[in-house]
Amino acid sequence: MNKMERDFRPEGEAQLEYQDGEYRVIKAGTFVTCAVSGMRIPIESLRYWSAELQEAYATADLALKRFQETGKTP
């Protein structure tokens, strides 16, 4: 995506389908919401998500916390 395309992106929350190592945009937007903290995560900053739970996380620590809560990691 180049700079001009970014300027025409719809505002608001995006809807994504989280996959292993990538995601698919269902509805374009500028951010997604962290499933643990409720923080808005700009799409360009999205690094952590769960394909199994279909959730996004703002930080690695929050992702780990969620995985521990759901029994996905010891």
Coordinates of N, CA and C in Angstrom, one line a residue, residues 6-67:
R6 N -3.2 5.0 1.5 CA -3.4 5.2 2.9 C -4.3 6.4 3.2
D7 N -4.2 7.4 2.5 CA -4.9 8.6 2.7 C -6.4 8.4 2.4
F8 N -6.8 7.4 1.6 CA -8.2 7.2 1.2 C -8.8 6.0 2.0
R9 N -8.1 5.5 3.0 CA -8.6 4.4 3.8 C -9.8 4.9 4.6
P10 N -10.9 4.0 4.7 CA -12.0 4.4 5.5 C -11.6 4.5 7.0
E11 N -12.2 5.5 7.7 CA -12.0 5.6 9.1 C -12.8 4.6 9.9
G12 N -12.4 4.3 11.1 CA -13.2 3.4 11.9 C -12.5 2.1 12.1
E13 N -13.2 1.2 12.8 CA -12.7 -0.1 13.2 C -12.7 -1.0 12.0
A14 N -11.6 -1.7 11.7 CA -11.5 -2.7 10.7 C -12.0 -4.0 11.2
Q15 N -12.5 -4.9 10.3 CA -12.8 -6.3 10.7 C -11.9 -7.2 9.9
L16 N -11.2 -8.0 10.6 CA -10.2 -8.9 10.1 C -10.5 -10.3 10.3
E17 N -10.0 -11.2 9.4 CA -10.0 -12.6 9.7 C -8.5 -12.9 10.0
Y18 N -8.3 -13.4 11.2 CA -6.9 -13.6 11.6 C -6.5 -15.0 11.2
Q19 N -5.4 -15.2 10.5 CA -4.9 -16.4 10.0 C -3.5 -16.6 10.6
D20 N -2.9 -17.8 10.4 CA -1.5 -18.0 10.8 C -0.5 -17.2 10.1
G21 N 0.1 -16.2 10.7 CA 1.1 -15.3 10.1 C 0.6 -14.2 9.3
E22 N -0.7 -14.1 9.1 CA -1.3 -13.0 8.3 C -2.7 -12.8 8.6
Y23 N -3.3 -11.8 8.1 CA -4.8 -11.6 8.3 C -5.4 -11.1 7.0
R24 N -6.7 -11.3 6.9 CA -7.4 -10.9 5.7 C -8.4 -9.8 6.1
V25 N -8.5 -8.8 5.4 CA -9.3 -7.7 5.7 C -10.8 -8.0 5.2
I26 N -11.7 -8.0 6.1 CA -13.1 -8.2 5.8 C -13.8 -6.9 5.6
K27 N -13.5 -5.9 6.5 CA -14.0 -4.5 6.3 C -12.8 -3.6 6.6
A28 N -12.5 -2.7 5.7 CA -11.4 -1.8 5.8 C -11.7 -0.8 7.0
G29 N -10.6 -0.4 7.6 CA -10.6 0.6 8.7 C -9.2 0.9 9.1
T30 N -9.1 1.8 10.1 CA -7.8 2.3 10.5 C -7.3 1.6 11.8
F31 N -8.1 0.8 12.5 CA -7.7 0.2 13.7 C -8.5 -1.1 14.0
V32 N -8.0 -1.9 14.9 CA -8.7 -3.0 15.5 C -8.6 -2.8 17.1
T33 N -9.5 -3.5 17.8 CA -9.5 -3.3 19.2 C -8.8 -4.5 19.9
C34 N -8.0 -4.3 20.9 CA -7.3 -5.3 21.7 C -8.3 -6.1 22.5
A35 N -8.3 -7.4 22.4 CA -9.3 -8.2 23.1 C -9.1 -8.2 24.6
V36 N -7.9 -7.9 25.1 CA -7.6 -7.9 26.5 C -7.8 -6.5 27.1
S37 N -7.2 -5.5 26.5 CA -7.2 -4.1 27.1 C -8.2 -3.2 26.6
G38 N -8.8 -3.5 25.4 CA -9.7 -2.6 24.8 C -9.0 -1.4 24.1
M39 N -7.7 -1.4 24.0 CA -7.0 -0.3 23.3 C -7.2 -0.5 21.8
R40 N -7.2 0.7 21.2 CA -7.2 0.7 19.7 C -5.8 0.5 19.2
I41 N -5.7 -0.5 18.2 CA -4.4 -0.8 17.6 C -4.5 -0.4 16.2
P42 N -3.6 0.6 15.8 CA -3.6 1.0 14.4 C -3.2 -0.2 13.5
I43 N -3.9 -0.4 12.4 CA -3.6 -1.5 11.5 C -2.1 -1.7 11.2
E44 N -1.4 -0.5 11.0 CA 0.0 -0.6 10.7 C 0.9 -1.1 11.9
S45 N 0.3 -1.1 13.1 CA 1.1 -1.5 14.3 C 0.6 -2.9 14.7
L46 N -0.3 -3.5 14.1 CA -0.8 -4.8 14.5 C 0.2 -5.9 14.3
R47 N 0.7 -6.5 15.4 CA 1.7 -7.5 15.4 C 1.3 -8.8 16.1
Y48 N 0.3 -8.8 16.9 CA -0.1 -9.9 17.8 C -1.6 -10.2 17.6
W49 N -1.9 -11.5 17.3 CA -3.2 -11.9 17.2 C -3.3 -13.4 17.4
S50 N -4.5 -14.0 17.6 CA -4.7 -15.4 17.6 C -5.7 -15.8 16.5
A51 N -5.2 -16.7 15.7 CA -6.1 -17.2 14.6 C -7.1 -18.1 15.2
E52 N -6.8 -18.8 16.3 CA -7.8 -19.7 16.9 C -8.9 -19.0 17.6
L53 N -8.5 -17.9 18.3 CA -9.5 -17.2 19.1 C -10.1 -16.0 18.3
Q54 N -9.5 -15.7 17.1 CA -9.9 -14.6 16.3 C -9.9 -13.3 17.1
E55 N -8.8 -13.0 17.7 CA -8.6 -11.8 18.5 C -7.3 -11.1 18.2
A56 N -7.2 -9.8 18.4 CA -6.0 -9.0 18.3 C -5.5 -8.6 19.7
Y57 N -4.2 -8.3 19.8 CA -3.6 -7.9 21.1 C -2.7 -6.8 20.8
A58 N -2.7 -5.8 21.8 CA -1.8 -4.6 21.6 C -0.4 -4.9 21.9
T59 N 0.0 -5.8 22.7 CA 1.4 -6.1 23.1 C 1.6 -7.7 23.2
A60 N 2.8 -8.1 23.2 CA 3.1 -9.5 23.4 C 2.7 -9.9 24.8
D61 N 2.9 -9.0 25.8 CA 2.5 -9.4 27.2 C 1.0 -9.6 27.3
L62 N 0.2 -8.8 26.6 CA -1.2 -9.0 26.6 C -1.6 -10.3 25.9
A63 N -1.0 -10.6 24.8 CA -1.2 -11.9 24.1 C -0.9 -13.0 25.0
L64 N 0.2 -13.0 25.7 CA 0.6 -14.1 26.6 C -0.4 -14.2 27.7
K65 N -0.8 -13.1 28.3 CA -1.8 -13.1 29.3 C -3.1 -13.9 28.9
R66 N -3.6 -13.5 27.7 CA -4.8 -14.1 27.1 C -4.6 -15.6 26.9
F67 N -3.4 -16.0 26.3 CA -3.2 -17.4 26.1 C -3.1 -18.2 27.4

